[in-house]
PDB file of C-alpha atoms in Angstrom:
ATOM      1  CA  ASP A  59       9.518-154.979-137.881  1.00 51.00           C
ATOM      2  CA  SER A  60      12.737-155.128-137.380  1.00 53.00           C
ATOM      3  CA  GLY A  61      12.974-151.948-136.192  1.00 91.00           C
ATOM      4  CA  VAL A  62      14.722-150.212-138.605  1.00 96.00           C
ATOM      5  CA  THR A  63      13.872-147.272-139.919  1.00 96.00           C
ATOM      6  CA  GLN A  64      15.046-144.677-142.672  1.00 97.00           C
ATOM      7  CA  THR A  65      13.900-141.717-144.710  1.00 97.00           C
ATOM      8  CA  PRO A  66      13.222-140.862-147.452  1.00 97.00           C
ATOM      9  CA  LYS A  67      12.077-144.521-149.237  1.00 95.00           C
ATOM     10  CA  HIS A  68      12.328-141.655-152.655  1.00 96.00           C
ATOM     11  CA  LEU A  69      14.947-140.029-154.022  1.00 96.00           C
ATOM     12  CA  ILE A  70      15.648-138.326-156.875  1.00 97.00           C
ATOM     13  CA  THR A  71      18.638-135.681-157.250  1.00 97.00           C
ATOM     14  CA  ALA A  72      20.705-134.519-160.464  1.00 97.00           C
ATOM     15  CA  THR A  73      24.100-135.023-160.673  1.00 97.00           C
ATOM     16  CA  GLY A  74      26.454-132.500-158.875  1.00 97.00           C
ATOM     17  CA  GLN A  75      24.244-132.084-155.910  1.00 97.00           C
ATOM     18  CA  ARG A  76      24.253-133.522-152.964  1.00 97.00           C
ATOM     19  CA  VAL A  77      21.767-135.131-150.562  1.00 97.00           C
ATOM     20  CA  THR A  78      22.080-136.809-146.471  1.00 98.00           C
ATOM     21  CA  LEU A  79      20.324-140.085-146.525  1.00 98.00           C
ATOM     22  CA  ARG A  80      18.856-140.756-142.626  1.00 98.00           C
ATOM     23  CA  CYS A  81      18.470-143.485-140.722  1.00 98.00           C
ATOM     24  CA  SER A  82      16.967-143.904-136.959  1.00 97.00           C
ATOM     25  CA  PRO A  83      18.996-147.788-135.709  1.00 96.00           C
ATOM     26  CA  ARG A  84      16.762-150.135-133.339  1.00 94.00           C
ATOM     27  CA  SER A  85      16.190-149.636-129.973  1.00 92.00           C
ATOM     28  CA  GLY A  86      18.988-150.548-127.832  1.00 89.00           C
ATOM     29  CA  ASP A  87      21.532-150.908-131.475  1.00 93.00           C
ATOM     30  CA  LEU A  88      24.842-149.639-130.554  1.00 93.00           C
ATOM     31  CA  SER A  89      25.627-150.200-134.539  1.00 93.00           C
ATOM     32  CA  VAL A  90      24.910-149.087-137.538  1.00 95.00           C
ATOM     33  CA  TYR A  91      26.021-149.510-140.691  1.00 94.00           C
ATOM     34  CA  TRP A  92      25.898-148.559-144.595  1.00 96.00           C
ATOM     35  CA  TYR A  93      25.390-150.353-147.654  1.00 95.00           C
ATOM     36  CA  GLN A  94      25.386-149.868-151.333  1.00 95.00           C
ATOM     37  CA  GLN A  95      23.027-151.866-153.307  1.00 91.00           C
ATOM     38  CA  SER A  96      23.555-151.629-157.190  1.00 87.00           C
ATOM     39  CA  LEU A  97      22.968-153.790-160.281  1.00 78.00           C
ATOM     40  CA  ASP A  98      26.218-154.236-160.861  1.00 76.00           C
ATOM     41  CA  GLN A  99      28.502-153.881-157.990  1.00 76.00           C
ATOM     42  CA  GLY A 100      25.146-156.379-155.461  1.00 81.00           C
ATOM     43  CA  LEU A 101      25.660-155.455-151.946  1.00 88.00           C
ATOM     44  CA  GLN A 102      28.956-153.699-150.360  1.00 90.00           C
ATOM     45  CA  PHE A 103      29.556-152.230-147.741  1.00 91.00           C
ATOM     46  CA  LEU A 104      30.522-149.042-147.570  1.00 95.00           C
ATOM     47  CA  ILE A 105      30.766-147.976-143.254  1.00 94.00           C
ATOM     48  CA  GLN A 106      29.836-148.802-139.423  1.00 93.00           C
ATOM     49  CA  TYR A 107      29.243-146.811-136.538  1.00 94.00           C
ATOM     50  CA  TYR A 108      29.053-148.320-133.073  1.00 92.00           C
ATOM     51  CA  ASN A 109      27.800-145.478-130.404  1.00 93.00           C
ATOM     52  CA  GLY A 110      28.996-142.586-132.170  1.00 94.00           C
ATOM     53  CA  GLU A 111      32.653-143.753-133.194  1.00 94.00           C
ATOM     54  CA  GLU A 112      33.713-144.751-136.579  1.00 94.00           C
ATOM     55  CA  ARG A 113      34.470-148.829-136.466  1.00 90.00           C
ATOM     56  CA  ALA A 114      34.851-150.146-139.872  1.00 89.00           C
ATOM     57  CA  LYS A 115      35.582-148.794-143.174  1.00 91.00           C
ATOM     58  CA  GLY A 116      34.524-150.918-147.100  1.00 89.00           C
ATOM     59  CA  ASN A 117      34.163-149.528-150.528  1.00 83.00           C
ATOM     60  CA  ILE A 118      33.077-145.503-149.375  1.00 92.00           C
ATOM     61  CA  LEU A 119      34.081-142.748-151.393  1.00 94.00           C
ATOM     62  CA  GLU A 120      34.972-140.014-150.800  1.00 95.00           C
ATOM     63  CA  ARG A 121      33.132-137.291-151.589  1.00 96.00           C
ATOM     64  CA  PHE A 122      30.296-140.249-149.392  1.00 97.00           C
ATOM     65  CA  SER A 123      30.769-139.588-145.024  1.00 96.00           C
ATOM     66  CA  ALA A 124      28.490-140.488-142.683  1.00 97.00           C
ATOM     67  CA  GLN A 125      28.124-139.565-138.693  1.00 97.00           C
ATOM     68  CA  GLN A 126      25.552-141.571-135.523  1.00 97.00           C
ATOM     69  CA  PHE A 127      24.916-138.982-133.293  1.00 97.00           C
ATOM     70  CA  PRO A 128      24.467-139.324-129.628  1.00 96.00           C
ATOM     71  CA  ASP A 129      21.179-140.358-130.152  1.00 95.00           C
ATOM     72  CA  LEU A 130      22.281-143.615-132.404  1.00 95.00           C
ATOM     73  CA  HIS A 131      20.660-142.193-135.739  1.00 97.00           C
ATOM     74  CA  SER A 132      22.943-142.122-138.617  1.00 98.00           C
ATOM     75  CA  GLU A 133      23.033-139.762-141.090  1.00 98.00           C
ATOM     76  CA  LEU A 134      24.640-140.658-144.483  1.00 98.00           C
ATOM     77  CA  ASN A 135      25.844-137.532-147.278  1.00 97.00           C
ATOM     78  CA  LEU A 136      26.589-138.321-150.501  1.00 97.00           C
ATOM     79  CA  SER A 137      27.612-135.319-152.199  1.00 97.00           C
ATOM     80  CA  SER A 138      28.714-134.014-156.410  1.00 97.00           C
ATOM     81  CA  LEU A 139      26.486-137.252-156.766  1.00 97.00           C
ATOM     82  CA  GLU A 140      27.161-138.827-160.676  1.00 96.00           C
ATOM     83  CA  LEU A 141      24.987-140.805-162.386  1.00 95.00           C
ATOM     84  CA  GLY A 142      26.393-143.974-161.062  1.00 93.00           C
ATOM     85  CA  ASP A 143      25.109-143.520-157.081  1.00 95.00           C
ATOM     86  CA  SER A 144      22.740-144.649-158.567  1.00 96.00           C
ATOM     87  CA  ALA A 145      21.371-147.308-156.107  1.00 95.00           C
ATOM     88  CA  LEU A 146      19.394-149.423-153.214  1.00 94.00           C
ATOM     89  CA  TYR A 147      21.439-147.419-150.355  1.00 96.00           C
ATOM     90  CA  PHE A 148      20.658-149.350-146.776  1.00 95.00           C
ATOM     91  CA  CYS A 149      20.810-149.721-143.288  1.00 96.00           C
ATOM     92  CA  ALA A 150      21.648-152.103-140.881  1.00 94.00           C
ATOM     93  CA  SER A 151      21.604-151.207-136.536  1.00 94.00           C
ATOM     94  CA  SER A 152      23.111-154.502-134.209  1.00 91.00           C
ATOM     95  CA  GLN A 153      23.754-154.314-130.935  1.00 85.00           C
ATOM     96  CA  ASP A 154      27.422-155.375-131.998  1.00 74.00           C
ATOM     97  CA  GLY A 155      29.141-156.403-134.864  1.00 59.00           C
ATOM     98  CA  PHE A 156      29.411-159.804-134.764  1.00 62.00           C
ATOM     99  CA  TYR A 157      25.803-160.024-133.717  1.00 64.00           C
ATOM    100  CA  GLU A 158      23.003-160.121-136.537  1.00 80.00           C
ATOM    101  CA  GLN A 159      22.334-157.600-138.115  1.00 88.00           C
ATOM    102  CA  TYR A 160      18.734-155.614-138.384  1.00 91.00           C
ATOM    103  CA  PHE A 161      18.304-153.792-141.922  1.00 93.00           C
ATOM    104  CA  GLY A 162      15.572-151.292-142.818  1.00 95.00           C
ATOM    105  CA  PRO A 163      14.381-151.198-145.949  1.00 93.00           C
ATOM    106  CA  GLY A 164      16.508-149.008-147.849  1.00 94.00           C
ATOM    107  CA  THR A 165      16.896-145.811-149.475  1.00 96.00           C
ATOM    108  CA  ARG A 166      16.127-145.395-153.686  1.00 95.00           C
ATOM    109  CA  LEU A 167      18.571-143.142-154.792  1.00 97.00           C
ATOM    110  CA  THR A 168      18.207-141.455-158.473  1.00 96.00           C
ATOM    111  CA  VAL A 169      20.651-139.560-160.270  1.00 97.00           C
ATOM    112  CA  THR A 170      19.767-138.189-162.955  1.00 96.00           C
TER     113      THR A 170
ATOM    114  CA  ALA B 139      41.378-160.828-149.462  1.00 77.00           C
ATOM    115  CA  GLN B 140      38.071-161.765-148.391  1.00 83.00           C
ATOM    116  CA  ARG B 141      35.390-162.282-150.961  1.00 90.00           C
ATOM    117  CA  VAL B 142      31.778-164.487-151.163  1.00 94.00           C
ATOM    118  CA  THR B 143      31.650-166.143-154.703  1.00 95.00           C
ATOM    119  CA  GLN B 144      27.622-166.638-154.964  1.00 96.00           C
ATOM    120  CA  PRO B 145      28.301-168.332-159.131  1.00 95.00           C
ATOM    121  CA  GLU B 146      24.261-168.413-159.723  1.00 95.00           C
ATOM    122  CA  LYS B 147      22.851-166.015-160.800  1.00 93.00           C
ATOM    123  CA  LEU B 148      19.486-167.438-160.732  1.00 96.00           C
ATOM    124  CA  LEU B 149      18.190-171.623-159.727  1.00 97.00           C
ATOM    125  CA  SER B 150      14.686-172.350-161.262  1.00 97.00           C
ATOM    126  CA  VAL B 151      13.362-175.622-159.828  1.00 97.00           C
ATOM    127  CA  PHE B 152       9.863-177.620-159.260  1.00 97.00           C
ATOM    128  CA  LYS B 153       8.223-176.828-156.982  1.00 97.00           C
ATOM    129  CA  GLY B 154       8.857-180.404-154.319  1.00 97.00           C
ATOM    130  CA  ALA B 155      12.486-180.615-156.036  1.00 97.00           C
ATOM    131  CA  PRO B 156      15.239-180.173-153.745  1.00 97.00           C
ATOM    132  CA  VAL B 157      17.181-176.234-153.663  1.00 97.00           C
ATOM    133  CA  GLU B 158      20.658-176.480-153.524  1.00 97.00           C
ATOM    134  CA  LEU B 159      22.183-171.952-153.340  1.00 97.00           C
ATOM    135  CA  LYS B 160      26.091-172.315-153.469  1.00 97.00           C
ATOM    136  CA  CYS B 161      28.025-170.325-151.381  1.00 97.00           C
ATOM    137  CA  ASN B 162      32.381-170.304-151.550  1.00 96.00           C
ATOM    138  CA  TYR B 163      33.779-167.691-150.066  1.00 95.00           C
ATOM    139  CA  SER B 164      37.766-166.607-149.708  1.00 93.00           C
ATOM    140  CA  TYR B 165      38.875-165.725-145.864  1.00 89.00           C
ATOM    141  CA  SER B 166      42.123-165.732-143.811  1.00 85.00           C
ATOM    142  CA  GLY B 167      41.215-166.669-140.252  1.00 81.00           C
ATOM    143  CA  SER B 168      38.234-168.552-139.554  1.00 81.00           C
ATOM    144  CA  PRO B 169      35.544-167.622-140.788  1.00 83.00           C
ATOM    145  CA  GLU B 170      31.740-167.186-139.945  1.00 88.00           C
ATOM    146  CA  LEU B 171      29.510-166.886-142.118  1.00 92.00           C
ATOM    147  CA  PHE B 172      25.315-166.420-142.650  1.00 93.00           C
ATOM    148  CA  TRP B 173      22.618-166.749-144.945  1.00 94.00           C
ATOM    149  CA  TYR B 174      20.538-163.467-145.429  1.00 94.00           C
ATOM    150  CA  VAL B 175      16.651-163.665-147.614  1.00 95.00           C
ATOM    151  CA  GLN B 176      14.713-160.630-148.599  1.00 92.00           C
ATOM    152  CA  TYR B 177      11.109-161.898-150.646  1.00 93.00           C
ATOM    153  CA  SER B 178       9.427-159.416-153.000  1.00 88.00           C
ATOM    154  CA  ARG B 179       9.323-156.629-151.134  1.00 82.00           C
ATOM    155  CA  GLN B 180      10.841-157.035-148.189  1.00 86.00           C
ATOM    156  CA  ARG B 181      13.524-156.060-146.044  1.00 88.00           C
ATOM    157  CA  LEU B 182      17.299-158.260-146.099  1.00 90.00           C
ATOM    158  CA  GLN B 183      17.156-160.382-143.379  1.00 90.00           C
ATOM    159  CA  LEU B 184      19.008-163.118-141.487  1.00 90.00           C
ATOM    160  CA  LEU B 185      18.248-166.801-142.562  1.00 92.00           C
ATOM    161  CA  LEU B 186      20.909-168.723-141.331  1.00 89.00           C
ATOM    162  CA  ARG B 187      24.328-167.740-138.639  1.00 87.00           C
ATOM    163  CA  HIS B 188      26.797-171.203-139.368  1.00 82.00           C
ATOM    164  CA  ILE B 189      27.707-171.184-135.948  1.00 76.00           C
ATOM    165  CA  SER B 190      23.633-171.976-134.502  1.00 75.00           C
ATOM    166  CA  ARG B 191      23.951-175.101-136.839  1.00 72.00           C
ATOM    167  CA  GLU B 192      19.670-174.463-137.442  1.00 77.00           C
ATOM    168  CA  SER B 193      17.318-175.120-139.462  1.00 78.00           C
ATOM    169  CA  ILE B 194      15.657-172.235-140.984  1.00 83.00           C
ATOM    170  CA  LYS B 195      12.140-172.960-142.375  1.00 89.00           C
ATOM    171  CA  GLY B 196      13.510-176.598-143.866  1.00 90.00           C
ATOM    172  CA  PHE B 197      17.201-174.450-145.299  1.00 94.00           C
ATOM    173  CA  THR B 198      20.591-176.424-143.979  1.00 93.00           C
ATOM    174  CA  ALA B 199      23.607-174.944-144.430  1.00 93.00           C
ATOM    175  CA  ASP B 200      27.583-176.219-143.099  1.00 87.00           C
ATOM    176  CA  LEU B 201      30.849-174.654-143.178  1.00 89.00           C
ATOM    177  CA  ASN B 202      32.725-177.089-145.235  1.00 90.00           C
ATOM    178  CA  LYS B 203      36.488-175.558-144.366  1.00 87.00           C
ATOM    179  CA  GLY B 204      38.649-177.343-146.889  1.00 90.00           C
ATOM    180  CA  GLU B 205      36.089-176.418-149.608  1.00 91.00           C
ATOM    181  CA  THR B 206      35.260-172.746-147.770  1.00 93.00           C
ATOM    182  CA  SER B 207      32.584-173.926-149.570  1.00 94.00           C
ATOM    183  CA  PHE B 208      28.747-172.942-147.898  1.00 95.00           C
ATOM    184  CA  HIS B 209      26.093-174.037-149.670  1.00 96.00           C
ATOM    185  CA  LEU B 210      22.202-173.668-148.675  1.00 96.00           C
ATOM    186  CA  LYS B 211      19.871-177.153-149.206  1.00 95.00           C
ATOM    187  CA  LYS B 212      16.687-177.229-148.377  1.00 96.00           C
ATOM    188  CA  PRO B 213      15.439-181.455-150.376  1.00 96.00           C
ATOM    189  CA  PHE B 214      11.844-180.116-151.190  1.00 96.00           C
ATOM    190  CA  ALA B 215      11.282-176.293-152.492  1.00 97.00           C
ATOM    191  CA  GLN B 216       7.817-174.232-151.622  1.00 97.00           C
ATOM    192  CA  GLU B 217       6.498-171.544-154.286  1.00 97.00           C
ATOM    193  CA  GLU B 218       7.310-169.547-150.288  1.00 96.00           C
ATOM    194  CA  ASP B 219      10.465-170.294-150.042  1.00 97.00           C
ATOM    195  CA  SER B 220      10.912-167.580-153.573  1.00 97.00           C
ATOM    196  CA  ALA B 221      12.681-164.634-153.199  1.00 97.00           C
ATOM    197  CA  MET B 222      17.167-164.213-153.833  1.00 95.00           C
ATOM    198  CA  TYR B 223      19.366-165.162-151.241  1.00 96.00           C
ATOM    199  CA  TYR B 224      22.758-164.150-150.250  1.00 95.00           C
ATOM    200  CA  CYS B 225      25.827-165.459-148.461  1.00 96.00           C
ATOM    201  CA  ALA B 226      28.016-162.958-146.378  1.00 93.00           C
ATOM    202  CA  LEU B 227      30.820-164.124-144.030  1.00 92.00           C
ATOM    203  CA  TRP B 228      31.807-161.956-141.621  1.00 86.00           C
ATOM    204  CA  GLY B 229      35.751-160.612-141.253  1.00 81.00           C
ATOM    205  CA  TYR B 230      37.204-157.241-139.996  1.00 77.00           C
ATOM    206  CA  ASN B 231      34.890-155.907-138.804  1.00 76.00           C
ATOM    207  CA  LYS B 232      32.423-156.030-142.142  1.00 81.00           C
ATOM    208  CA  LEU B 233      30.314-158.082-143.868  1.00 86.00           C
ATOM    209  CA  ILE B 234      31.003-158.370-146.571  1.00 89.00           C
ATOM    210  CA  PHE B 235      27.975-160.365-149.108  1.00 91.00           C
ATOM    211  CA  GLY B 236      27.989-162.225-152.505  1.00 93.00           C
ATOM    212  CA  ALA B 237      26.874-161.037-155.426  1.00 92.00           C
ATOM    213  CA  GLY B 238      22.993-162.910-154.448  1.00 94.00           C
ATOM    214  CA  THR B 239      21.045-165.638-156.153  1.00 96.00           C
ATOM    215  CA  ARG B 240      17.641-165.640-157.139  1.00 96.00           C
ATOM    216  CA  LEU B 241      15.530-168.609-156.385  1.00 97.00           C
ATOM    217  CA  ALA B 242      12.338-169.619-158.377  1.00 98.00           C
ATOM    218  CA  VAL B 243       9.892-171.766-157.455  1.00 97.00           C
ATOM    219  CA  HIS B 244       7.952-172.616-159.403  1.00 96.00           C
ATOM    220  CA  PRO B 245       4.267-174.582-159.549  1.00 94.00           C
TER     221      PRO B 245
END
């Protein structure tokens, strides 16, 4: 087990709603990454936090935001949800950016 | 712009046959390349990184800067190799993934 945990495993919600996905990194890892995996877009990098600070940004929509807390867990907030936001959202962690990233099991979001 | 291309969505082979999963990249600097694997119902995990030049589970990958490729190879496929394989490039503080290739190894 890589040690990265994500909650919830599944989430079903309606369009226009807001949800929060949670990620706890491996012990000792300071970096947290969020990815979106959908059938048409593949695995897309969203955002990275390192020790509480945003470090890199990918294709993250303005309706989405994230933060990393002092205990290093991270939350990804998705608002004004659209059908197209349905996807698997992965969190990964690493000691620092360059090193091996350890992935969590993902949260499957279904927007109806 | 940095990009990773995996041209095959599905690669289907028989057990014992050689396997080559293709990966091409576009990056202006010196790339750091990886192969990740996702077995059924398991999380994504690192298989290989080019910098370590190692062989994992019989897989190898060589970085060819001239052809901007990082193909994954295995001389004799096993049924347990069936999985989704992703090539990834590290650059500008991000890991960029290819679309992935599903490898199906038939008995």
